[in-house]
Each structure stands twice: as C-alpha cells, then as structure tokens.
Amino acid sequence: TMESPIEVLLPVPLMSACFAHAFSSQHQEILGLLIGTVQSDPSRNTTLVSLHSQLILRRSDKRCDRVEVAEDQQLAGAKHAEALAAKTGLPLVVVGWYHSHPHITVGPSHVDLSTQLSYQRMARHFVGLIFSCFDSDAKELKSNMNVACFQTPATFGSTSATQDYIKVPLHIVPEGPPLSTVTTLEALADLPDVLLREELDSHDAAKSTLSCRDAIDVVYNDAVLMQNIATLTATVLIPLKRMLSERHAAATAALKALHAARESTAV
C-alpha cells in the first residue's frame, strides 16, 4: 500500500448506517454514494474530505464479488447532493462511494481498484470505502467488522503489481456536520424501498424470459418474489423499524429533558 495526501472524516452515525446497509445482504455486495465536503489544508499539504451522508443505490447487477451501478443513478447522486447542499447550506458534493465485502476482508479487489480509478479521473479527491461484514472466525467464535478507505494509484494496470492501492487515512468522529445525523437516518429509512425495487426488477427480468404458456415457471417466479419479500421484511424492515422507533423514543425523552431544564432555569 501507499500513503495518501487525503484524509477522511467518517461520523459514527454514518458508519453505523453503512454497516446496516452492508448487513442487509449476506451473499451479494451492496453499494452507495457518499456525500460530503472537500477542504484543502495548505499548512499540512493535505485535503480533508468530511463525509456527511449516504445515498443508497439500487444495484443493476447483484454478485458476491462485484457490484455495478447504472449511469442514471450516478446522475441522481449529483442531484441528491445539490438538494442536500440547498437544505443544509453546506458545499456538499459526491465525494466517494462505498460497498460491502461479505465474508471477506476489506482489501480492494482488482475490480474495485478499476472502478475507483474511473471515479478518480473525474475528481482527484474521490475516495472508496469498503465495509467488511459476515466475516466470522469459527475457531475463535467471533465475527469481525472492518472498514477501510482507499484510492487507486495512477500506475494501476501499467505494472505487474496491479493489486497495490493507496491507503487513505480514515478518522472516525462522534458526530458529523449539522443535520448529518438527520440526513443519514432519512437515507437509511429508504433502504427497504431500494431493496424491494431490486427484487421487483429481478422478478420482472425473469418474467420477461418466461413463456406465458409455462404456468409452473410463472408461479415459481412469483413464489420466489414473495419469499424474498418475506425475508426482506424479517431481516431488514422489522429490525430497522425497531431501531428507528428506539431512536425516536430516545430523542423525544432528550427533548423533554431539555424543555424541563429550560423551564427550571427560567424560574
């Protein structure tokens, strides 16, 4: 690995949301875009990328070792960043992407490095984050969760060491910029809709290849859709609803305590 002149700040709420997204799929990689700000620090000769929120993307191809995103969703990411910038008053842009590595470590693959390089050619500060999940150690009876930030060297593909990558310093911070937690929770609340849309797209794609006369195949395709929706409900929707309800209850209690403290000081 090589050192980087870029440093990245990742707020805990955003990291938790990205891990929640990663754990929504055990057998295929997931992906999304990262929204944030870019600021140069001439005194340290570094560029600071502060992550603000995420945009969960619908996968056009689901595999265990790679993910692809349609061009229209990349454009949607830019528009989403513009809307957040208008809402928060911050100079927010798309500053990176993230994806998961289920059952493997966080090191970027050859495909990851190639994808990252294509993004870097559009923006020098663009970074990639990898969230490793479902990485269990049967002997020690433990499960590992890791996150890494990387870029691709300009020499990628021109040398024999094509697996070399630039390790970008990643700093985990308690909170992000103003409204960061709110926009992160809003993005996470969209996760079930994105996953449902993926299931419907897969169902429709399979349906288009079936013969209308083959009733068994049609029924089987519909049954697979229902089974996947049930799994999605049990493993993603219900836990997410529980988590958001608990966050709402905690925030309501904290707000109530602040009102009580203000009234006591006013007296």
Coordinates of C-alpha atoms in Angstrom, one line a residue:
T1 CA 0.0 0.0 0.0
M2 CA 1.0 3.7 -0.4
E3 CA 0.3 6.8 1.6
S4 CA -2.3 9.4 0.7
P5 CA -2.3 13.2 0.8
I6 CA -6.1 12.9 1.6
E7 CA -7.7 12.3 5.0
V8 CA -11.3 11.3 5.5
L9 CA -13.6 12.0 8.5
L10 CA -16.4 9.4 9.0
P11 CA -19.1 10.2 11.6
V12 CA -20.2 7.3 13.8
P13 CA -23.9 7.6 12.7
L14 CA -23.0 7.4 9.1
M15 CA -20.6 4.5 9.7
S16 CA -23.4 2.7 11.5
A17 CA -25.8 3.3 8.7
C18 CA -23.4 2.0 6.1
F19 CA -22.8 -1.1 8.2
A20 CA -26.6 -1.6 8.5
H21 CA -26.8 -1.4 4.7
A22 CA -23.9 -3.9 4.4
F23 CA -25.6 -6.4 6.7
S24 CA -28.8 -6.3 4.6
S25 CA -27.2 -8.7 2.1
Q26 CA -25.2 -11.7 3.2
H27 CA -24.4 -13.2 -0.3
Q28 CA -24.1 -10.1 -2.6
E29 CA -22.2 -6.9 -2.3
I30 CA -24.1 -3.6 -1.8
L31 CA -23.1 -0.1 -2.7
G32 CA -23.9 3.5 -2.3
L33 CA -22.5 7.0 -2.8
L34 CA -21.0 9.3 -0.1
I35 CA -21.9 12.9 0.2
G36 CA -19.6 15.4 1.9
T37 CA -17.4 18.4 1.7
V38 CA -13.8 18.9 0.4
Q39 CA -11.4 21.3 2.0
S40 CA -7.7 21.9 1.3
D41 CA -5.2 22.4 4.2
P42 CA -2.1 24.1 2.7
S43 CA -0.3 24.1 6.0
R44 CA -0.3 20.3 6.2
N45 CA -0.4 19.8 2.4
T46 CA -3.5 17.6 2.7
T47 CA -7.1 17.6 1.5
L48 CA -9.7 16.9 4.1
V49 CA -12.9 15.0 3.0
S50 CA -15.6 15.3 5.6
L51 CA -18.4 12.8 5.0
H52 CA -21.9 14.0 5.6
S53 CA -24.4 11.3 4.5
Q54 CA -25.0 8.5 2.1
L55 CA -27.2 7.7 -0.9
I56 CA -28.2 4.0 -1.1
L57 CA -28.1 2.8 -4.7
R58 CA -30.2 0.2 -6.4
R59 CA -27.9 -2.5 -7.9
S60 CA -28.2 -3.2 -11.6
D61 CA -26.2 -6.4 -11.1
K62 CA -26.0 -8.4 -7.9
R63 CA -23.0 -10.7 -7.4
C64 CA -20.9 -11.9 -4.5
D65 CA -17.7 -10.3 -5.7
R66 CA -18.7 -7.1 -7.5
V67 CA -21.5 -4.5 -7.9
E68 CA -22.5 -2.3 -10.8
V69 CA -24.5 1.0 -10.8
A70 CA -26.4 2.4 -13.7
E71 CA -25.3 5.8 -15.1
D72 CA -28.7 7.4 -14.3
Q73 CA -28.2 6.6 -10.6
Q74 CA -24.8 8.4 -10.7
L75 CA -26.6 11.5 -12.0
A76 CA -29.2 11.0 -9.3
G77 CA -26.4 11.1 -6.8
A78 CA -25.2 14.5 -8.0
K79 CA -28.8 15.9 -7.9
H80 CA -29.2 14.5 -4.4
A81 CA -26.0 16.2 -3.2
E82 CA -27.3 19.5 -4.7
A83 CA -30.6 19.2 -2.8
L84 CA -28.8 18.5 0.5
A85 CA -26.5 21.4 -0.1
A86 CA -29.5 23.7 -0.5
K87 CA -31.1 22.2 2.6
T88 CA -28.0 22.5 4.8
G89 CA -26.2 25.5 3.4
L90 CA -23.0 23.4 3.1
P91 CA -21.0 22.9 -0.1
L92 CA -21.9 19.3 -0.4
V93 CA -20.9 17.2 -3.4
V94 CA -20.5 13.5 -4.1
V95 CA -17.1 12.7 -2.6
G96 CA -16.9 8.9 -2.7
W97 CA -18.6 5.6 -2.9
Y98 CA -18.9 2.6 -0.6
H99 CA -19.6 -1.1 -1.0
S100 CA -19.5 -4.2 1.1
H101 CA -17.3 -7.3 1.3
P102 CA -19.4 -10.1 2.8
H103 CA -17.4 -13.0 4.2
I104 CA -14.1 -11.5 3.1
T105 CA -11.6 -8.9 4.3
V106 CA -11.6 -5.1 3.4
G107 CA -8.8 -5.2 0.9
P108 CA -9.9 -3.9 -2.5
S109 CA -10.1 -6.3 -5.4
H110 CA -8.9 -5.7 -9.0
V111 CA -12.5 -4.7 -9.9
D112 CA -12.7 -2.3 -7.0
L113 CA -9.5 -0.6 -8.0
S114 CA -10.6 -0.3 -11.6
T115 CA -14.0 1.2 -10.5
Q116 CA -12.3 3.6 -8.1
L117 CA -9.9 4.8 -10.8
S118 CA -12.7 5.6 -13.1
Y119 CA -14.2 7.9 -10.4
Q120 CA -10.8 9.5 -9.6
R121 CA -10.4 10.6 -13.2
M122 CA -13.5 12.8 -12.7
A123 CA -12.5 14.1 -9.2
R124 CA -9.0 13.7 -7.6
H125 CA -10.4 13.7 -4.1
F126 CA -12.9 10.9 -4.8
V127 CA -12.4 8.0 -2.3
G128 CA -13.7 4.5 -1.8
L129 CA -14.8 2.8 1.4
I130 CA -15.2 -0.9 1.9
F131 CA -17.2 -2.4 4.8
S132 CA -16.3 -6.0 5.6
C133 CA -19.2 -7.9 7.2
F134 CA -20.3 -11.5 7.9
D135 CA -16.5 -12.3 8.4
S136 CA -16.8 -15.0 11.1
D137 CA -14.0 -16.9 12.7
A138 CA -15.4 -20.4 13.6
K139 CA -12.4 -21.3 15.7
E140 CA -12.5 -18.2 17.9
L141 CA -16.3 -17.9 17.8
K142 CA -16.2 -14.3 16.8
S143 CA -17.4 -12.1 13.9
N144 CA -15.3 -9.2 12.5
M145 CA -16.5 -5.9 11.2
N146 CA -14.0 -3.6 9.5
V147 CA -14.0 -0.5 7.3
A148 CA -11.2 0.8 5.1
C149 CA -10.7 3.8 2.8
F150 CA -8.7 3.6 -0.4
Q151 CA -7.7 5.1 -3.7
T152 CA -6.2 3.6 -6.8
P153 CA -2.6 4.6 -7.9
A154 CA -2.3 6.3 -11.3
T155 CA 0.0 3.4 -12.4
F156 CA -2.7 0.9 -11.9
G157 CA -2.8 -1.6 -14.8
S158 CA 0.6 -0.5 -16.1
T159 CA 2.7 -2.5 -13.7
S160 CA 2.7 -6.1 -12.5
A161 CA 1.7 -5.0 -9.0
T162 CA -1.9 -4.3 -10.0
Q163 CA -3.2 -5.1 -6.5
D164 CA -1.4 -2.1 -5.0
Y165 CA -3.6 0.5 -3.6
I166 CA -3.4 3.8 -1.7
K167 CA -4.5 3.5 1.9
V168 CA -6.4 6.7 2.8
P169 CA -6.3 7.7 6.5
L170 CA -9.8 7.3 7.9
H171 CA -10.7 9.1 11.1
I172 CA -13.9 8.0 13.0
V173 CA -15.5 11.1 14.6
P174 CA -18.5 11.1 17.1
E175 CA -20.7 13.5 15.0
G176 CA -20.7 15.0 11.6
P177 CA -21.6 18.4 10.3
P178 CA -25.1 20.0 11.1
L179 CA -28.0 17.9 10.1
S180 CA -25.7 15.0 9.2
T181 CA -27.4 12.5 11.5
V182 CA -30.9 13.6 10.2
T183 CA -30.0 13.0 6.6
T184 CA -28.2 9.8 7.4
L185 CA -31.4 8.4 9.1
E186 CA -33.5 9.6 6.2
A187 CA -31.3 7.6 3.8
L188 CA -31.4 4.6 6.0
A189 CA -35.2 4.8 6.1
D190 CA -35.2 4.4 2.3
L191 CA -33.3 1.1 2.4
P192 CA -36.3 -1.2 2.4
D193 CA -37.8 0.6 -0.7
V194 CA -34.4 0.3 -2.5
L195 CA -34.2 -3.4 -1.7
L196 CA -37.8 -4.0 -2.7
R197 CA -37.2 -2.3 -6.0
E198 CA -34.3 -4.6 -6.7
E199 CA -36.5 -7.7 -6.0
L200 CA -39.2 -6.4 -8.3
D201 CA -36.6 -5.6 -11.0
S202 CA -35.2 -9.2 -10.8
H203 CA -38.8 -10.6 -10.9
D204 CA -39.7 -8.6 -13.9
A205 CA -36.4 -9.5 -15.7
A206 CA -37.0 -13.2 -15.1
K207 CA -40.7 -12.9 -16.1
S208 CA -39.7 -11.4 -19.5
T209 CA -37.8 -14.6 -20.3
L210 CA -40.7 -17.0 -19.4
S211 CA -43.2 -18.4 -21.8
C212 CA -46.8 -17.4 -20.9
R213 CA -47.8 -21.0 -21.5
D214 CA -45.5 -22.4 -18.9
A215 CA -47.7 -21.8 -15.8
I216 CA -45.3 -23.6 -13.4
D217 CA -42.4 -21.3 -14.2
V218 CA -44.6 -18.3 -13.8
V219 CA -45.9 -19.4 -10.4
Y220 CA -42.4 -20.4 -9.3
N221 CA -41.1 -16.9 -10.2
D222 CA -43.9 -15.3 -8.3
A223 CA -43.3 -17.5 -5.3
V224 CA -39.6 -16.6 -5.3
L225 CA -40.6 -12.9 -5.2
M226 CA -42.9 -13.5 -2.3
Q227 CA -40.3 -15.5 -0.4
N228 CA -37.6 -12.8 -0.9
I229 CA -40.0 -10.1 0.2
A230 CA -40.8 -12.1 3.4
T231 CA -37.1 -12.4 4.1
L232 CA -36.6 -8.7 3.4
T233 CA -39.4 -7.9 5.9
A234 CA -37.9 -10.2 8.6
T235 CA -34.3 -9.3 8.3
V236 CA -34.4 -5.6 7.3
L237 CA -37.7 -3.9 7.6
I238 CA -38.7 -5.1 11.1
P239 CA -35.2 -4.5 12.7
L240 CA -34.9 -1.1 11.0
K241 CA -38.4 -0.1 12.2
R242 CA -37.4 -1.2 15.8
M243 CA -34.2 0.8 15.6
L244 CA -35.8 3.9 14.3
S245 CA -38.6 3.7 16.9
E246 CA -36.0 3.4 19.7
R247 CA -34.0 6.4 18.3
H248 CA -37.3 8.4 18.2
A249 CA -38.1 7.5 21.8
A250 CA -34.6 8.5 22.9
A251 CA -34.7 11.8 21.0
T252 CA -38.2 12.5 22.4
A253 CA -37.0 11.9 26.0
A254 CA -33.9 14.0 25.5
L255 CA -36.1 16.9 24.1
K256 CA -38.4 16.6 27.1
A257 CA -35.5 16.8 29.5
L258 CA -34.2 19.9 27.7
H259 CA -37.6 21.6 28.0
A260 CA -37.7 20.7 31.7
A261 CA -34.2 22.1 32.2
R262 CA -35.1 25.3 30.4
E263 CA -38.2 25.8 32.4
S264 CA -36.4 25.2 35.7
T265 CA -33.7 27.8 34.8
A266 CA -36.3 30.3 33.7
V267 CA -37.9 30.2 37.2

